[in-house]
Coordinates of N, CA and C in Angstrom, one line a residue:
X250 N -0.2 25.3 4.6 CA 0.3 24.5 3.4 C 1.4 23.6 3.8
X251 N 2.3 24.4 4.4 CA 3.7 23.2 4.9 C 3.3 22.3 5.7
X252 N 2.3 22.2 6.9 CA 1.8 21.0 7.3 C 0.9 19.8 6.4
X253 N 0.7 20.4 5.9 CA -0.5 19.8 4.5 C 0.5 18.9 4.0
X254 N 1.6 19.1 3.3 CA 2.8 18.3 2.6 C 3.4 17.6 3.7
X255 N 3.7 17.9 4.9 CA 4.4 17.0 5.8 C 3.3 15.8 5.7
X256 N 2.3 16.6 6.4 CA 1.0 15.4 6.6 C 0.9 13.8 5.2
X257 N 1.2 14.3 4.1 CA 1.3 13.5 2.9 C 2.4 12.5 3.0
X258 N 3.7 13.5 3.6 CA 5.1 12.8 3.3 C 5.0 12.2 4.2
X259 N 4.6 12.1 5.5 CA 4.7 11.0 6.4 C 3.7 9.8 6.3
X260 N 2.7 10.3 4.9 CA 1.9 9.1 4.4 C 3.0 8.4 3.5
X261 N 3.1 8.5 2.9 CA 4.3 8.4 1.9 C 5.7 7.6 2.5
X262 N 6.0 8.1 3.7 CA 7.4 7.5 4.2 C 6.5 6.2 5.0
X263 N 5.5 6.4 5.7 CA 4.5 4.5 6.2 C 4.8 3.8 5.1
X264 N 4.6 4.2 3.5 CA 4.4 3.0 2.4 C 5.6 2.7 1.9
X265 N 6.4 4.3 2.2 CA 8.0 3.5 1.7 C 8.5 2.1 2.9
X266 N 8.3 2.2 4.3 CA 8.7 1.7 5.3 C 8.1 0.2 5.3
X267 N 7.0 0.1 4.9 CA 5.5 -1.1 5.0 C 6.5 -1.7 3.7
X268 N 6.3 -1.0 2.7 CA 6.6 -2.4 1.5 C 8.4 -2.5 1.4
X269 N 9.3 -1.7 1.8 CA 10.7 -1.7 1.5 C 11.4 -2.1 2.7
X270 N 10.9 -2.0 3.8 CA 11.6 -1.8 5.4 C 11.0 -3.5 6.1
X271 N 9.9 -3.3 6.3 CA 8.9 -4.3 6.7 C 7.8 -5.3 6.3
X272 N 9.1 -5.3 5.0 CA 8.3 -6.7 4.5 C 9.2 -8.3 4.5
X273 N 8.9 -9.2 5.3 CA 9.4 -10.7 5.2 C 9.3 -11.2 4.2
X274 N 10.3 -12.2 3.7 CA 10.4 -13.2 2.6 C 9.4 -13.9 2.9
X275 N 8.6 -14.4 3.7 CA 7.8 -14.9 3.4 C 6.8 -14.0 2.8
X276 N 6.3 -13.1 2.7 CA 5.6 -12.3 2.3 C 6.1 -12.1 0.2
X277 N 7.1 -11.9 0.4 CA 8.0 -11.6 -1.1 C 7.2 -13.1 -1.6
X278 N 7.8 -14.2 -0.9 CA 7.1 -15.3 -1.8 C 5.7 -15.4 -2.3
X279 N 4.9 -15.3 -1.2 CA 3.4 -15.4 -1.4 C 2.8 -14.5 -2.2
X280 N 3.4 -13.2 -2.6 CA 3.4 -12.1 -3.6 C 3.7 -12.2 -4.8
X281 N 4.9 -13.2 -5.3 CA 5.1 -14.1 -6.5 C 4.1 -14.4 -7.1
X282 N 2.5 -15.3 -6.5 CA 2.0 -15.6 -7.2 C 0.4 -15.3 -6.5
X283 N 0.0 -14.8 -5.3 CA -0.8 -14.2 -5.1 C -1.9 -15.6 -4.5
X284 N -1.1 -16.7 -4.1 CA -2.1 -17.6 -4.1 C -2.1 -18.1 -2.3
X285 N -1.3 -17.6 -2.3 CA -1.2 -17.7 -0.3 C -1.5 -16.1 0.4
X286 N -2.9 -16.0 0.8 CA -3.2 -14.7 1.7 C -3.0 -14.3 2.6
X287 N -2.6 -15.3 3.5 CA -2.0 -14.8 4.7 C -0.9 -13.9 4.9
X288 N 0.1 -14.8 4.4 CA 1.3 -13.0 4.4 C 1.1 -12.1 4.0
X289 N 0.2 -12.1 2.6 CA -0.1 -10.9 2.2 C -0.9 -10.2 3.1
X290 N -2.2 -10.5 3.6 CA -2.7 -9.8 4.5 C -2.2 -9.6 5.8
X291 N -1.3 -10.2 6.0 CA 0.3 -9.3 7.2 C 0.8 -8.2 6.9
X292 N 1.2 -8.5 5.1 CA 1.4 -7.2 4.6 C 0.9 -6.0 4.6
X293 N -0.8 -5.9 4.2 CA -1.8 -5.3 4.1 C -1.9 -4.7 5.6
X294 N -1.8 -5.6 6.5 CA -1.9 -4.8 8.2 C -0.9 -4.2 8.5
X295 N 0.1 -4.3 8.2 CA 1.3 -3.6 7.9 C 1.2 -2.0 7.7
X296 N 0.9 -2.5 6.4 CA 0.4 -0.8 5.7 C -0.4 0.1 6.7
X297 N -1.6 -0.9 6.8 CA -2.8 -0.1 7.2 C -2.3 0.1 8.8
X298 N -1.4 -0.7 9.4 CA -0.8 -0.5 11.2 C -0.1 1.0 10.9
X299 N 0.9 1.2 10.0 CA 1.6 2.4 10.1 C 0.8 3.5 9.3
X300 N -0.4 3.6 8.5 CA -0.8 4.7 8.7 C -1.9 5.0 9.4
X301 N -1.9 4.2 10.2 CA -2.9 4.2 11.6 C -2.4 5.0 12.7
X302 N -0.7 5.0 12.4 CA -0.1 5.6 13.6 C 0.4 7.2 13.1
X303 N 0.2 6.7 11.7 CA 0.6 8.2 10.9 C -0.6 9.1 11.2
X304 N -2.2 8.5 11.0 CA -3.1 9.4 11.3 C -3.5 9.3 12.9
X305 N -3.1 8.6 13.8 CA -3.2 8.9 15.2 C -2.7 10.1 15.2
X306 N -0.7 10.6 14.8 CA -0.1 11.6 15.4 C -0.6 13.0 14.5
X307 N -1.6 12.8 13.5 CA -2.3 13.9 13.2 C -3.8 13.7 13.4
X308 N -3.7 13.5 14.7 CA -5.3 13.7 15.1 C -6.1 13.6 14.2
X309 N -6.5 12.5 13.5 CA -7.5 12.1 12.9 C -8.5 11.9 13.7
X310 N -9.7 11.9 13.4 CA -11.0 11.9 14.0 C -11.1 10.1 13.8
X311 N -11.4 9.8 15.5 CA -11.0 7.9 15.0 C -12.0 6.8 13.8
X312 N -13.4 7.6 13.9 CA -14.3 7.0 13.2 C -13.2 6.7 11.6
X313 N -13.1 8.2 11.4 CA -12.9 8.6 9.9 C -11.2 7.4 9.8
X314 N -10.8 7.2 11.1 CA -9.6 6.6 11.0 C -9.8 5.4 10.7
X315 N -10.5 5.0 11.5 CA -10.9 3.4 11.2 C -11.3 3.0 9.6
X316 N -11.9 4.3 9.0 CA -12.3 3.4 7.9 C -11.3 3.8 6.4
X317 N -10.1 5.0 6.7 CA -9.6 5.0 6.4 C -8.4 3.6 6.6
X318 N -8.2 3.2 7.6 CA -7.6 1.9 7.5 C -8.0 0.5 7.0
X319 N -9.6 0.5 7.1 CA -10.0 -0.4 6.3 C -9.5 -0.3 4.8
X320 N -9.7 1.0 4.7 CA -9.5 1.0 2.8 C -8.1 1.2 2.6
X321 N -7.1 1.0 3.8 CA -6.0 0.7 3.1 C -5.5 -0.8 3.1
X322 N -6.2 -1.4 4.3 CA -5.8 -2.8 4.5 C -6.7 -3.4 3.1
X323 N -7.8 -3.2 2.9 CA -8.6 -4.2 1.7 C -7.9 -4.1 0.4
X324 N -7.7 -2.8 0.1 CA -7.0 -2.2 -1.2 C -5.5 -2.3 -1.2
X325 N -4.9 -2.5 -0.3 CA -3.4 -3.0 -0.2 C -3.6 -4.9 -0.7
X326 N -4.4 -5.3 0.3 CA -4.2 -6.8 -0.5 C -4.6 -7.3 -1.4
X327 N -5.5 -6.5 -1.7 CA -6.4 -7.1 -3.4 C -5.9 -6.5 -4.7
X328 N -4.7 -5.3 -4.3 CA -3.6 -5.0 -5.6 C -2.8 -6.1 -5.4
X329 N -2.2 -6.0 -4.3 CA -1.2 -7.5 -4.2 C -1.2 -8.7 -4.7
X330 N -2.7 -9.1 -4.3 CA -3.2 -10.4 -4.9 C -3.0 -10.2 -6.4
X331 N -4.3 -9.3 -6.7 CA -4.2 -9.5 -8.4 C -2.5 -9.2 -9.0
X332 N -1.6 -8.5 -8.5 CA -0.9 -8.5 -9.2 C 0.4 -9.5 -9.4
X333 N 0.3 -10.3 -7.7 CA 0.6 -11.6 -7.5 C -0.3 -12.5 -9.2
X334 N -1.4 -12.7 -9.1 CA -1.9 -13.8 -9.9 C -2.0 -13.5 -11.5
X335 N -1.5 -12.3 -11.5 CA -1.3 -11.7 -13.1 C 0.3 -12.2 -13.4
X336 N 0.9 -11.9 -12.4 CA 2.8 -12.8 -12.6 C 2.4 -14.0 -13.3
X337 N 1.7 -14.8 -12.2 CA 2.0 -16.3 -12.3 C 1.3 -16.8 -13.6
X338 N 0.0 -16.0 -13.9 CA -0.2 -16.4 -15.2 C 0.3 -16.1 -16.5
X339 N 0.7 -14.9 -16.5 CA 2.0 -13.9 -17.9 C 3.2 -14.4 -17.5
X340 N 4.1 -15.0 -17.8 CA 5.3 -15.2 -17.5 C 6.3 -13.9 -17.6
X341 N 5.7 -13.4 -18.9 CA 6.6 -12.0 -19.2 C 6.3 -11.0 -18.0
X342 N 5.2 -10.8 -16.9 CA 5.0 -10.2 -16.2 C 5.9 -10.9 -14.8
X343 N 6.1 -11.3 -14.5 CA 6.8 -12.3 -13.8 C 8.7 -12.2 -13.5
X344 N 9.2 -11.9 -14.8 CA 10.4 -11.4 -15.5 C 11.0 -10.1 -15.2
X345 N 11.6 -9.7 -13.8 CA 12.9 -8.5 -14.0 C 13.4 -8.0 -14.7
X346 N 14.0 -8.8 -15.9 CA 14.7 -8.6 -17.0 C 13.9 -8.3 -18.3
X347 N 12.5 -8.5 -17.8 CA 11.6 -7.6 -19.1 C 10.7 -6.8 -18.9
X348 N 10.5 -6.0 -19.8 CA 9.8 -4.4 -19.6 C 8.7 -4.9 -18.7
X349 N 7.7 -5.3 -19.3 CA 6.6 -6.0 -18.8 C 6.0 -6.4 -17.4
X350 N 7.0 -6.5 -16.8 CA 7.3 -6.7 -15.1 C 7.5 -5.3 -14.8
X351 N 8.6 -4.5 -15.2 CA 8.5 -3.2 -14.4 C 7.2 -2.4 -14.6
X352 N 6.5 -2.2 -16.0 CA 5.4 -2.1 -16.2 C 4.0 -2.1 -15.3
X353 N 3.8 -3.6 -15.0 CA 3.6 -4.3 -13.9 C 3.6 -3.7 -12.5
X354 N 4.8 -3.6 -12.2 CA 5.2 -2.7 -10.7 C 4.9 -1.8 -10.5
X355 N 5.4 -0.8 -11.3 CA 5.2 0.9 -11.6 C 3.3 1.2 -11.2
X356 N 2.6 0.2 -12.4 CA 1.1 0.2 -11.8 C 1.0 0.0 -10.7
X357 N 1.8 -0.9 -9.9 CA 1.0 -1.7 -8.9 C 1.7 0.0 -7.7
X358 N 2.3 0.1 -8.0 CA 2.5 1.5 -7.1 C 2.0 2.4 -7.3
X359 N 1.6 2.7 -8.8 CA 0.7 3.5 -8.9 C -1.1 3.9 -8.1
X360 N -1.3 2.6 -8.0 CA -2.5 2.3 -7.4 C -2.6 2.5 -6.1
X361 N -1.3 1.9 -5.2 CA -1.4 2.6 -3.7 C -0.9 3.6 -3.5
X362 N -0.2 4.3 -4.5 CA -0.1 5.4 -4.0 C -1.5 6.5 -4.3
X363 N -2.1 6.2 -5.5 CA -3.1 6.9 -5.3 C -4.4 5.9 -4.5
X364 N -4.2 5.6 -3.5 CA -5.0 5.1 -2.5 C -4.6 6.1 -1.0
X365 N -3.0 6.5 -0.9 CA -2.5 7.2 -0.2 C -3.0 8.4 -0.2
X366 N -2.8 8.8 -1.5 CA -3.3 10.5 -1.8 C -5.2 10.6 -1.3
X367 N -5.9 9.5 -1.8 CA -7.2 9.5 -1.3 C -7.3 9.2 0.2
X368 N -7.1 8.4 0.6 CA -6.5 8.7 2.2 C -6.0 10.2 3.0
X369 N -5.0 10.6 2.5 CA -4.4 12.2 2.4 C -5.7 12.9 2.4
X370 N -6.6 12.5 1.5 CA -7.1 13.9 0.5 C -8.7 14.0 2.0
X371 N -9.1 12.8 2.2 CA -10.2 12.4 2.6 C -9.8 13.0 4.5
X372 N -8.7 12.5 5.1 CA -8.1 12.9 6.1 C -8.1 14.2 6.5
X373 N -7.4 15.0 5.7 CA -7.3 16.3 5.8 C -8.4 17.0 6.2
X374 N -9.4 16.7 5.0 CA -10.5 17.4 4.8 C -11.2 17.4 6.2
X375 N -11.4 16.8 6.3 CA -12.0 16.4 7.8 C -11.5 16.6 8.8

């Protein structure tokens, strides 16, 4: 069991590290409004680079690894985007200073993190 939770929290510390550690202003900008992909999918390889190295050091079987990376690189950028292009169109989502935006966030974390846990869940098992 105590391996089982490490195994998670070191999924967990990749996504804290990818979106809070190793992300460029250029990236912050193109995330504003979801209309430039490139950084964002720098972002997205990001992600999916560090839990690639997260599931190398637990021996993940590489097939299972590869496609676990796919589905964190695709599903990292296409929350990004949409929630990039949901700002730029709601203003109130756009806004720090109103609920609306944290709202906004809170989902958008919500989403990779349970991308993480299905990653975790799918990993393990195997």
């Amino acid at each position: 069991m105590t391996r089982m939770v490490f195994f998670l929290l070191t999924l967990l510390l990749c996504h804290y590290l990818a979106d809070f550690c190793f992300t460029f202003p250029s990236m912050i900008r193109a995330k504003v409004d979801g209309r430039n992909p490139w950084p964002i999918l720098l972002h997205a390889a990001i992600h999916a680079g560090l839990v690639g190295v997260c599931l190398v050091c637990w021996q993940v079987p590489w097939k299972l690894m590869l496609l676990m990376l796919l589905l964190e690189l695709v599903s990292h950028f296409l929350i990004d985007v949409a929630k990039g292009r949901l700002s730029a169109r709601f203003t109130s989502l756009a806004d720090p200073q109103k609920k609306p935006y944290w709202m906004l966030y809170g989902f958008d974390q919500l989403l990779h993190l349970s991308v993480i846990v299905l990653i975790f869940y799918i990993s393990w098992k195997y």
